[in-house]
Amino acid sequence: MRAVFLLIVAAACQAAAPARAEDGYDLWLRYKPVEPKLRAAYAPLTRNIVIAESPTLDAARTELQRGIGGMLSAQLPVSETATDGSVLIGTPKSSRLIADLRLPLTGLGREGFVIESARLAGHDVTVIAANDDVGALYGTFALLRRMQTGQLLDHLAMREAPASGLRLLNHWDNLDRTVERGYAGFSLWDWHKLPQWRDPRYTDYARANASVGINGTVLTNVNANAQVLTPLYLKKVAALADTFRPWGIRVYLTARFSAPIEIGHLKTADPLAPEVRAWWRAKADEIYRVVPDFGGLLVKANSEGQPGPQEYGRSHADGANMLADAMAPHGGTVIWRAFVYNAKPGEDRAKQAYEEFHPLDGQFRPNVMLQVKNGPIDFQPREPFHPLFGQMPKTPVVLEVQITKEYLGFATHLAYLGTMWEEVLRADTCSPKCGTPVSRTIAGMAGVSNIGADRNWTGSQFDQANWYAFGRLAWNHDIAARDIAEEWARMTWSNNDSVVKPVVGMMMQSRQAVVNYMTPLGLHHLMATDHHYGPSPWVNNLKREDWNPTYFHRADAKGIGFDRTSTGSNAVSQYAPPVRDCFARLNCVSDDDLLWFHHVPWTYRMRSGRTLWDELVGRYDLGVQQVHDMRRTWDSLRSRIDDERFQQVDAFLGIQEEEAQWWRDASVAYFQSISKRPLPKGSKTPAHSLDYYEAISLPYVPGH
Amino acid sequence: MRAVFLLIVAAACQAAAPARAEDGYDLWLRYKPVEPKLRAAYAPLTRNIVIAESPTLDAARTELQRGIGGMLSAQLPVSETATDGSVLIGTPKSSRLIADLRLPLTGLGREGFVIESARLAGHDVTVIAANDDVGALYGTFALLRRMQTGQLLDHLAMREAPASGLRLLNHWDNLDRTVERGYAGFSLWDWHKLPQWRDPRYTDYARANASVGINGTVLTNVNANAQVLTPLYLKKVAALADTFRPWGIRVYLTARFSAPIEIGHLKTADPLAPEVRAWWRAKADEIYRVVPDFGGLLVKANSEGQPGPQEYGRSHADGANMLADAMAPHGGTVIWRAFVYNAKPGEDRAKQAYEEFHPLDGQFRPNVMLQVKNGPIDFQPREPFHPLFGQMPKTPVVLEVQITKEYLGFATHLAYLGTMWEEVLRADTCSPKCGTPVSRTIAGMAGVSNIGADRNWTGSQFDQANWYAFGRLAWNHDIAARDIAEEWARMTWSNNDSVVKPVVGMMMQSRQAVVNYMTPLGLHHLMATDHHYGPSPWVNNLKREDWNPTYFHRADAKGIGFDRTSTGSNAVSQYAPPVRDCFARLNCVSDDDLLWFHHVPWTYRMRSGRTLWDELVGRYDLGVQQVHDMRRTWDSLRSRIDDERFQQVDAFLGIQEEEAQWWRDASVAYFQSISKRPLPKGSKTPAHSLDYYEAISLPYVPGH
């Protein structure tokens, strides 16, 4: 009988379609079978699930069933009562059993959760409890993550709540489905077929976000298009919001400041004009009629050509507050971006956001948040932290990072950004006093999405780690980047240490490698014009002075770097005094920030004992070497990684190695034409002359 | 022992990742398990494979192994010798066994094949033989198709060769990955990551094409970009060519006529200028160095703003011949498009291709082909056949059809185009004598691709049928559209007649439904400006007279239609006399072409007995009803179709029904504003006023 049964099973199994190769679609939610030892440990603790019904609890249940089905090859039936091995999921409101356990849920808010191994009426159970269904969903993902990373489920006593309430993706997606700075294909949002066709992929997108605690998504580009606020598009937005809602994700839109003119047919967008205020109030009412839990509006105003209140002689606060008044009755938020720089010649672009916004602290409505990029320029491979952090005490500040790698080699360069974000989160603002890292000054995190319609979501396998790390760091600002890398590697590639260790090793040095081969020692913004792909440190003829790489590196016969001390632009003065004093002193500022703050002679003796020139060239050489090493490491994993994903990473590392060499050669050739110094011993002459590199023109670079 | 084995199999099977839902990626090559009866019939005839090694034979082998693996859940081992149930695949050259069988391969060319059930040294075998490996590959797909459609493999005696040697996809894909008239997402070609990263999808694309006999692909848009001819891009092109080659597919590129100026830095592109001729010769040499079997160049010249020889006072023949001379040493072809219409006011646009090209017959080099659209305007839901067919006896003419549905509702409207192409292939040109259908006048077929990066390739499940039907009709111009629909339905949805019959029924009426709700009775080009999405019969203010819908329908108080008889533009005179005479006579021309050729009074009595006005409105009503019926039919299949694909088709039919109503209401409201006649009894007043429909503006329609 048993043999017959198995025969049937085997036949049914063989009869299934040939298994598809892993292609990255499943992200870190692969739920592959665990090793037998772990299976034996998990199975008795995951016999059934006791859970009430609601859209969000249904999401938690189906996800846990999917996970158990994949990892343990087992069904997870729903049970009405708790038995040995039950997993109880819910809230005191949804579950009498959970209420009776009187778990310590106070202070966890809507989104926090506890996971406890408990004894219930004589049975050993696992409880995932929260104050709200969404917390229970997050707890479910946390339990799954434990299993995916091979940790035991005995004696659990976990308690988590997010560091901040706003964990937001920013999609720079246009209505024609192109994505500004998008390197993963078309926009996910197939506007033309919405609202009728809800691609199952939208649900998988929401699952992935929920799994790392992302709770909001701005669907549209900050370089905004007012059309998305018309009734035709709001219906489509509502369909996405409906799909995301069970997964705890709210939708946001970007608001084009001139929308009252463009789609409202008013003559002005002056934020103090009564008809403008009335128009936005009516628009907010309309939005909330179709999306009752709409998150809010994100605004880029008076920046890079976007319209804004300054056109009417009004301040950023006037503009933000007008929108905030429209949103307030519905509980909506206005997120105002601090990324501004005007075109005054002779100014230091790094100073301008602080100059414009610092005086406005205290002038914003309570439902306005200020979104500040991690550094004062624009998502460079490395920047010092933005001086606004810690210095807007009366304004909720959102830290904006860029997950998509506009300045770090697009999708083909492997660069794990967890280390970059860890660096800024841990940077000490010394505001109001030292020991106050950026992480303690912020009310949320926003990440510019790297997600597109590419099968692997992010354009490369390793860029999935940046989506993952953003979510994890937004939830908990204190997790170490290395721990996140390890979690991700275990879930994405293998729980085998012989894979995890080398993969984490590659990831942990990858961002510094990019810094080394692109912009070492505090250099910045040396990328090609507009599309930012490849090196162009020589460019000096752009319309605006502060768009030119030469404006940023200021190399001359004597030395290189941007003097931002009191003898220069004095941008250092925007930081709290202890920070300012360190940045301003050559013997305190780190090598990593040296040329960001100082113009330094080529002959300057570095901490390494080498001259600046030798050190600079050495860093470029090191960057190339680091990519070479990553490539060799990856190659050693060939037999341990599924073929299609292995090949893709392998091909991309090949591209990265070529391009690291291109960056190094072009940059060294250019800077040598200025420094007139010989290369340090052992450093190779660039493959081509400077002319060759300057002549490279790539008109169809993606994301532009 | 057996039980243990099965236990292991069962465990291994359960351990596999949860099976992914069908999403359309597998196209018609799903290879799902066949019913037990067929399995029992097929298995003894497919025990092993006897085949030599070559890139193309390897492709045939892996495809057959994949097919047998999926359909029969069985391995198909390679054997050195023939035994009972062997499948022998190859050529007399690659296989001694096949040579000895002395099969009737004469006259089959490179691409034809025979499939025979044979007796070999006492064994019953199946032989797939051809003169060239690629023929054996096509034969392999033919054998698989028999199995996929549930036909027996006994007593086989098949013999096939393609109707013509050129079966070509035209991708209107731009280098920035947008696709002109593309409704399936981004371009498949990820130029940025080529040549290093060869997406496995490129191979699946080649497999799908080979399975229906498509043997060439033009990678780039006819509105061409010279950059693709630069060394940077030719390396990328070569990587695609390398991937496609084993599958019998050659790559072609579009040639921008002004490329010698744009990338060659010449002062002219005059085809008679020696430096221009030398530049193209050198460029051809360069192309063939990297792609030795490069197919050729496709050119759109002096059409819709594209540069061409007329700018230099030269003819189309001068331009084509110059390129042909450059390609000839390498065996390359130049395909010159006949889609031209100049801006002379008062002209009938339908006449212009004939007027420009008919006098050039006999003036082209032997390696020039003329690519002519199926009808004289531009891929309308219905057009009479193009007058150039049969009337260029000294020029190889390629029939160009549009697989992507620019004028038939994009990806969301279900419209099977097999019936449209059958109609044109079977149209009698009466040139040189009656009984000469278009199919007998052509040297190849080109189809404007509907393929993109969308997971289901073509933007919808049912649009896959149009890719499939194009290939099948290009291979064999005489297969019935209904038979192709049935083949496709069996392979794509189910071999169960309870699915096949209703699906084929939907497909067979679907294109006529679109004609009915968009442009019935010979009306044409009433679509919205530029993007062609939705109705705009009222538009009359475009720069060029012959871009306006009013130019095409010419409705006035008395009647409607374009008089193309001798009392009007006399376009009918371009057809052979028997065709001309029928088109010109109201009592001979079919209702379907009536308003294409005649301006007819609203009161004209149709064959149905109704007035023209009543008939026109009746057709619009019928079109809406037909979509409603398709939707109901589909809904009846809910339990028989896998969920994700079912839901997608269901959602799209919902969109189509809404939009058919929009088309009908807007068109009826508009034409009634001119005819001033009451709607026929039972026909409903449009939902909104004409103003409402005229005000609809959709700025971000895809494919534009």
PDB file of N, CA and C in Angstrom, chain B residues 220-274:
ATOM      1  N   THR B 220      16.690  45.875 -34.767  1.00  0.00           N
ATOM      2  CA  THR B 220      16.506  47.302 -34.475  1.00  0.00           C
ATOM      3  C   THR B 220      15.385  47.927 -35.290  1.00  0.00           C
ATOM      4  N   ASN B 221      14.922  49.042 -34.794  1.00  0.00           N
ATOM      5  CA  ASN B 221      13.792  49.777 -35.352  1.00  0.00           C
ATOM      6  C   ASN B 221      14.074  50.251 -36.788  1.00  0.00           C
ATOM      7  N   VAL B 222      13.052  50.186 -37.620  1.00  0.00           N
ATOM      8  CA  VAL B 222      13.178  50.742 -38.978  1.00  0.00           C
ATOM      9  C   VAL B 222      13.375  52.254 -38.945  1.00  0.00           C
ATOM     10  N   ASN B 223      12.822  52.915 -37.943  1.00  0.00           N
ATOM     11  CA  ASN B 223      13.217  54.301 -37.710  1.00  0.00           C
ATOM     12  C   ASN B 223      14.565  54.197 -36.999  1.00  0.00           C
ATOM     13  N   ALA B 224      15.604  54.197 -37.802  1.00  0.00           N
ATOM     14  CA  ALA B 224      16.881  53.597 -37.402  1.00  0.00           C
ATOM     15  C   ALA B 224      17.815  54.573 -36.712  1.00  0.00           C
ATOM     16  N   ASN B 225      18.748  53.980 -36.002  1.00  0.00           N
ATOM     17  CA  ASN B 225      19.766  54.719 -35.287  1.00  0.00           C
ATOM     18  C   ASN B 225      21.121  54.183 -35.746  1.00  0.00           C
ATOM     19  N   ALA B 226      21.938  55.091 -36.303  1.00  0.00           N
ATOM     20  CA  ALA B 226      23.202  54.651 -36.883  1.00  0.00           C
ATOM     21  C   ALA B 226      24.151  54.057 -35.851  1.00  0.00           C
ATOM     22  N   GLN B 227      23.940  54.383 -34.571  1.00  0.00           N
ATOM     23  CA  GLN B 227      24.860  53.901 -33.531  1.00  0.00           C
ATOM     24  C   GLN B 227      25.023  52.381 -33.538  1.00  0.00           C
ATOM     25  N   VAL B 228      23.981  51.672 -33.947  1.00  0.00           N
ATOM     26  CA  VAL B 228      24.067  50.213 -33.886  1.00  0.00           C
ATOM     27  C   VAL B 228      25.126  49.683 -34.849  1.00  0.00           C
ATOM     28  N   LEU B 229      25.553  50.517 -35.777  1.00  0.00           N
ATOM     29  CA  LEU B 229      26.590  50.101 -36.724  1.00  0.00           C
ATOM     30  C   LEU B 229      27.998  50.466 -36.255  1.00  0.00           C
ATOM     31  N   THR B 230      28.108  51.013 -35.032  1.00  0.00           N
ATOM     32  CA  THR B 230      29.452  51.330 -34.505  1.00  0.00           C
ATOM     33  C   THR B 230      30.070  50.076 -33.891  1.00  0.00           C
ATOM     34  N   PRO B 231      31.404  50.055 -33.773  1.00  0.00           N
ATOM     35  CA  PRO B 231      32.062  48.853 -33.222  1.00  0.00           C
ATOM     36  C   PRO B 231      31.522  48.444 -31.860  1.00  0.00           C
ATOM     37  N   LEU B 232      31.234  49.425 -30.997  1.00  0.00           N
ATOM     38  CA  LEU B 232      30.717  49.118 -29.665  1.00  0.00           C
ATOM     39  C   LEU B 232      29.474  48.239 -29.743  1.00  0.00           C
ATOM     40  N   TYR B 233      28.542  48.605 -30.633  1.00  0.00           N
ATOM     41  CA  TYR B 233      27.295  47.854 -30.728  1.00  0.00           C
ATOM     42  C   TYR B 233      27.445  46.589 -31.558  1.00  0.00           C
ATOM     43  N   LEU B 234      28.322  46.603 -32.547  1.00  0.00           N
ATOM     44  CA  LEU B 234      28.479  45.394 -33.368  1.00  0.00           C
ATOM     45  C   LEU B 234      28.976  44.220 -32.520  1.00  0.00           C
ATOM     46  N   LYS B 235      29.785  44.522 -31.497  1.00  0.00           N
ATOM     47  CA  LYS B 235      30.207  43.448 -30.585  1.00  0.00           C
ATOM     48  C   LYS B 235      29.003  42.852 -29.861  1.00  0.00           C
ATOM     49  N   LYS B 236      28.075  43.710 -29.510  1.00  0.00           N
ATOM     50  CA  LYS B 236      26.869  43.250 -28.819  1.00  0.00           C
ATOM     51  C   LYS B 236      25.985  42.452 -29.774  1.00  0.00           C
ATOM     52  N   VAL B 237      25.874  42.954 -31.005  1.00  0.00           N
ATOM     53  CA  VAL B 237      25.107  42.245 -32.028  1.00  0.00           C
ATOM     54  C   VAL B 237      25.692  40.854 -32.234  1.00  0.00           C
ATOM     55  N   ALA B 238      27.024  40.778 -32.252  1.00  0.00           N
ATOM     56  CA  ALA B 238      27.686  39.489 -32.481  1.00  0.00           C
ATOM     57  C   ALA B 238      27.340  38.495 -31.371  1.00  0.00           C
ATOM     58  N   ALA B 239      27.232  38.982 -30.139  1.00  0.00           N
ATOM     59  CA  ALA B 239      26.881  38.072 -29.041  1.00  0.00           C
ATOM     60  C   ALA B 239      25.479  37.502 -29.241  1.00  0.00           C
ATOM     61  N   LEU B 240      24.556  38.339 -29.688  1.00  0.00           N
ATOM     62  CA  LEU B 240      23.208  37.836 -29.971  1.00  0.00           C
ATOM     63  C   LEU B 240      23.245  36.850 -31.136  1.00  0.00           C
ATOM     64  N   ALA B 241      24.000  37.191 -32.187  1.00  0.00           N
ATOM     65  CA  ALA B 241      24.089  36.297 -33.347  1.00  0.00           C
ATOM     66  C   ALA B 241      24.641  34.938 -32.935  1.00  0.00           C
ATOM     67  N   ASP B 242      25.655  34.950 -32.070  1.00  0.00           N
ATOM     68  CA  ASP B 242      26.242  33.687 -31.602  1.00  0.00           C
ATOM     69  C   ASP B 242      25.203  32.841 -30.861  1.00  0.00           C
ATOM     70  N   THR B 243      24.365  33.520 -30.076  1.00  0.00           N
ATOM     71  CA  THR B 243      23.344  32.801 -29.315  1.00  0.00           C
ATOM     72  C   THR B 243      22.267  32.220 -30.233  1.00  0.00           C
ATOM     73  N   PHE B 244      21.929  32.961 -31.274  1.00  0.00           N
ATOM     74  CA  PHE B 244      20.824  32.543 -32.142  1.00  0.00           C
ATOM     75  C   PHE B 244      21.249  31.502 -33.181  1.00  0.00           C
ATOM     76  N   ARG B 245      22.536  31.507 -33.544  1.00  0.00           N
ATOM     77  CA  ARG B 245      23.016  30.717 -34.685  1.00  0.00           C
ATOM     78  C   ARG B 245      22.636  29.235 -34.634  1.00  0.00           C
ATOM     79  N   PRO B 246      22.841  28.560 -33.473  1.00  0.00           N
ATOM     80  CA  PRO B 246      22.495  27.130 -33.457  1.00  0.00           C
ATOM     81  C   PRO B 246      21.023  26.871 -33.774  1.00  0.00           C
ATOM     82  N   TRP B 247      20.203  27.872 -33.580  1.00  0.00           N
ATOM     83  CA  TRP B 247      18.766  27.705 -33.792  1.00  0.00           C
ATOM     84  C   TRP B 247      18.341  28.143 -35.195  1.00  0.00           C
ATOM     85  N   GLY B 248      19.315  28.323 -36.071  1.00  0.00           N
ATOM     86  CA  GLY B 248      18.997  28.619 -37.469  1.00  0.00           C
ATOM     87  C   GLY B 248      18.543  30.039 -37.724  1.00  0.00           C
ATOM     88  N   ILE B 249      18.904  30.947 -36.821  1.00  0.00           N
ATOM     89  CA  ILE B 249      18.420  32.324 -36.935  1.00  0.00           C
ATOM     90  C   ILE B 249      19.567  33.280 -37.211  1.00  0.00           C
ATOM     91  N   ARG B 250      19.412  34.026 -38.288  1.00  0.00           N
ATOM     92  CA  ARG B 250      20.401  35.054 -38.622  1.00  0.00           C
ATOM     93  C   ARG B 250      19.949  36.415 -38.131  1.00  0.00           C
ATOM     94  N   VAL B 251      20.904  37.229 -37.762  1.00  0.00           N
ATOM     95  CA  VAL B 251      20.528  38.589 -37.369  1.00  0.00           C
ATOM     96  C   VAL B 251      20.665  39.540 -38.561  1.00  0.00           C
ATOM     97  N   TYR B 252      19.793  40.515 -38.561  1.00  0.00           N
ATOM     98  CA  TYR B 252      19.777  41.621 -39.515  1.00  0.00           C
ATOM     99  C   TYR B 252      19.763  42.917 -38.703  1.00  0.00           C
ATOM    100  N   LEU B 253      20.157  43.992 -39.332  1.00  0.00           N
ATOM    101  CA  LEU B 253      20.053  45.296 -38.675  1.00  0.00           C
ATOM    102  C   LEU B 253      19.370  46.276 -39.621  1.00  0.00           C
ATOM    103  N   THR B 254      18.821  47.326 -39.029  1.00  0.00           N
ATOM    104  CA  THR B 254      18.321  48.407 -39.869  1.00  0.00           C
ATOM    105  C   THR B 254      19.463  49.375 -40.155  1.00  0.00           C
ATOM    106  N   ALA B 255      19.486  49.868 -41.363  1.00  0.00           N
ATOM    107  CA  ALA B 255      20.546  50.800 -41.758  1.00  0.00           C
ATOM    108  C   ALA B 255      19.957  52.190 -41.906  1.00  0.00           C
ATOM    109  N   ARG B 256      20.457  53.103 -41.123  1.00  0.00           N
ATOM    110  CA  ARG B 256      20.024  54.486 -41.309  1.00  0.00           C
ATOM    111  C   ARG B 256      20.790  55.049 -42.502  1.00  0.00           C
ATOM    112  N   PHE B 257      20.034  55.598 -43.440  1.00  0.00           N
ATOM    113  CA  PHE B 257      20.661  55.962 -44.705  1.00  0.00           C
ATOM    114  C   PHE B 257      21.733  57.037 -44.533  1.00  0.00           C
ATOM    115  N   SER B 258      21.564  57.844 -43.507  1.00  0.00           N
ATOM    116  CA  SER B 258      22.532  58.920 -43.270  1.00  0.00           C
ATOM    117  C   SER B 258      23.667  58.495 -42.342  1.00  0.00           C
ATOM    118  N   ALA B 259      23.803  57.216 -42.086  1.00  0.00           N
ATOM    119  CA  ALA B 259      24.879  56.739 -41.207  1.00  0.00           C
ATOM    120  C   ALA B 259      26.266  57.222 -41.637  1.00  0.00           C
ATOM    121  N   PRO B 260      26.573  57.295 -42.937  1.00  0.00           N
ATOM    122  CA  PRO B 260      27.913  57.771 -43.311  1.00  0.00           C
ATOM    123  C   PRO B 260      28.208  59.175 -42.792  1.00  0.00           C
ATOM    124  N   ILE B 261      27.164  59.976 -42.647  1.00  0.00           N
ATOM    125  CA  ILE B 261      27.347  61.315 -42.079  1.00  0.00           C
ATOM    126  C   ILE B 261      27.436  61.211 -40.555  1.00  0.00           C
ATOM    127  N   GLU B 262      26.493  60.492 -39.978  1.00  0.00           N
ATOM    128  CA  GLU B 262      26.329  60.519 -38.518  1.00  0.00           C
ATOM    129  C   GLU B 262      27.440  59.790 -37.769  1.00  0.00           C
ATOM    130  N   ILE B 263      27.849  58.655 -38.291  1.00  0.00           N
ATOM    131  CA  ILE B 263      28.931  57.958 -37.582  1.00  0.00           C
ATOM    132  C   ILE B 263      30.195  57.860 -38.431  1.00  0.00           C
ATOM    133  N   GLY B 264      30.062  58.172 -39.721  1.00  0.00           N
ATOM    134  CA  GLY B 264      31.240  58.088 -40.590  1.00  0.00           C
ATOM    135  C   GLY B 264      31.899  59.437 -40.825  1.00  0.00           C
ATOM    136  N   HIS B 265      31.234  60.495 -40.365  1.00  0.00           N
ATOM    137  CA  HIS B 265      31.767  61.852 -40.454  1.00  0.00           C
ATOM    138  C   HIS B 265      32.009  62.292 -41.894  1.00  0.00           C
ATOM    139  N   LEU B 266      31.241  61.715 -42.838  1.00  0.00           N
ATOM    140  CA  LEU B 266      31.285  62.220 -44.216  1.00  0.00           C
ATOM    141  C   LEU B 266      30.348  63.422 -44.316  1.00  0.00           C
ATOM    142  N   LYS B 267      30.472  64.106 -45.431  1.00  0.00           N
ATOM    143  CA  LYS B 267      29.624  65.281 -45.619  1.00  0.00           C
ATOM    144  C   LYS B 267      28.315  64.919 -46.315  1.00  0.00           C
ATOM    145  N   THR B 268      28.247  63.741 -46.875  1.00  0.00           N
ATOM    146  CA  THR B 268      27.074  63.364 -47.650  1.00  0.00           C
ATOM    147  C   THR B 268      26.767  61.892 -47.441  1.00  0.00           C
ATOM    148  N   ALA B 269      25.510  61.532 -47.772  1.00  0.00           N
ATOM    149  CA  ALA B 269      25.141  60.119 -47.811  1.00  0.00           C
ATOM    150  C   ALA B 269      24.648  59.780 -49.216  1.00  0.00           C
ATOM    151  N   ASP B 270      24.984  60.608 -50.181  1.00  0.00           N
ATOM    152  CA  ASP B 270      24.583  60.398 -51.579  1.00  0.00           C
ATOM    153  C   ASP B 270      25.036  59.008 -52.042  1.00  0.00           C
ATOM    154  N   PRO B 271      24.094  58.175 -52.452  1.00  0.00           N
ATOM    155  CA  PRO B 271      24.468  56.796 -52.785  1.00  0.00           C
ATOM    156  C   PRO B 271      25.389  56.676 -53.996  1.00  0.00           C
ATOM    157  N   LEU B 272      25.500  57.735 -54.775  1.00  0.00           N
ATOM    158  CA  LEU B 272      26.405  57.661 -55.923  1.00  0.00           C
ATOM    159  C   LEU B 272      27.771  58.284 -55.630  1.00  0.00           C
ATOM    160  N   ALA B 273      27.928  58.852 -54.446  1.00  0.00           N
ATOM    161  CA  ALA B 273      29.225  59.451 -54.105  1.00  0.00           C
ATOM    162  C   ALA B 273      30.233  58.342 -53.784  1.00  0.00           C
ATOM    163  N   PRO B 274      31.397  58.371 -54.369  1.00  0.00           N
ATOM    164  CA  PRO B 274      32.371  57.291 -54.162  1.00  0.00           C
ATOM    165  C   PRO B 274      32.716  57.089 -52.697  1.00  0.00           C
TER     166      PRO B 274
END
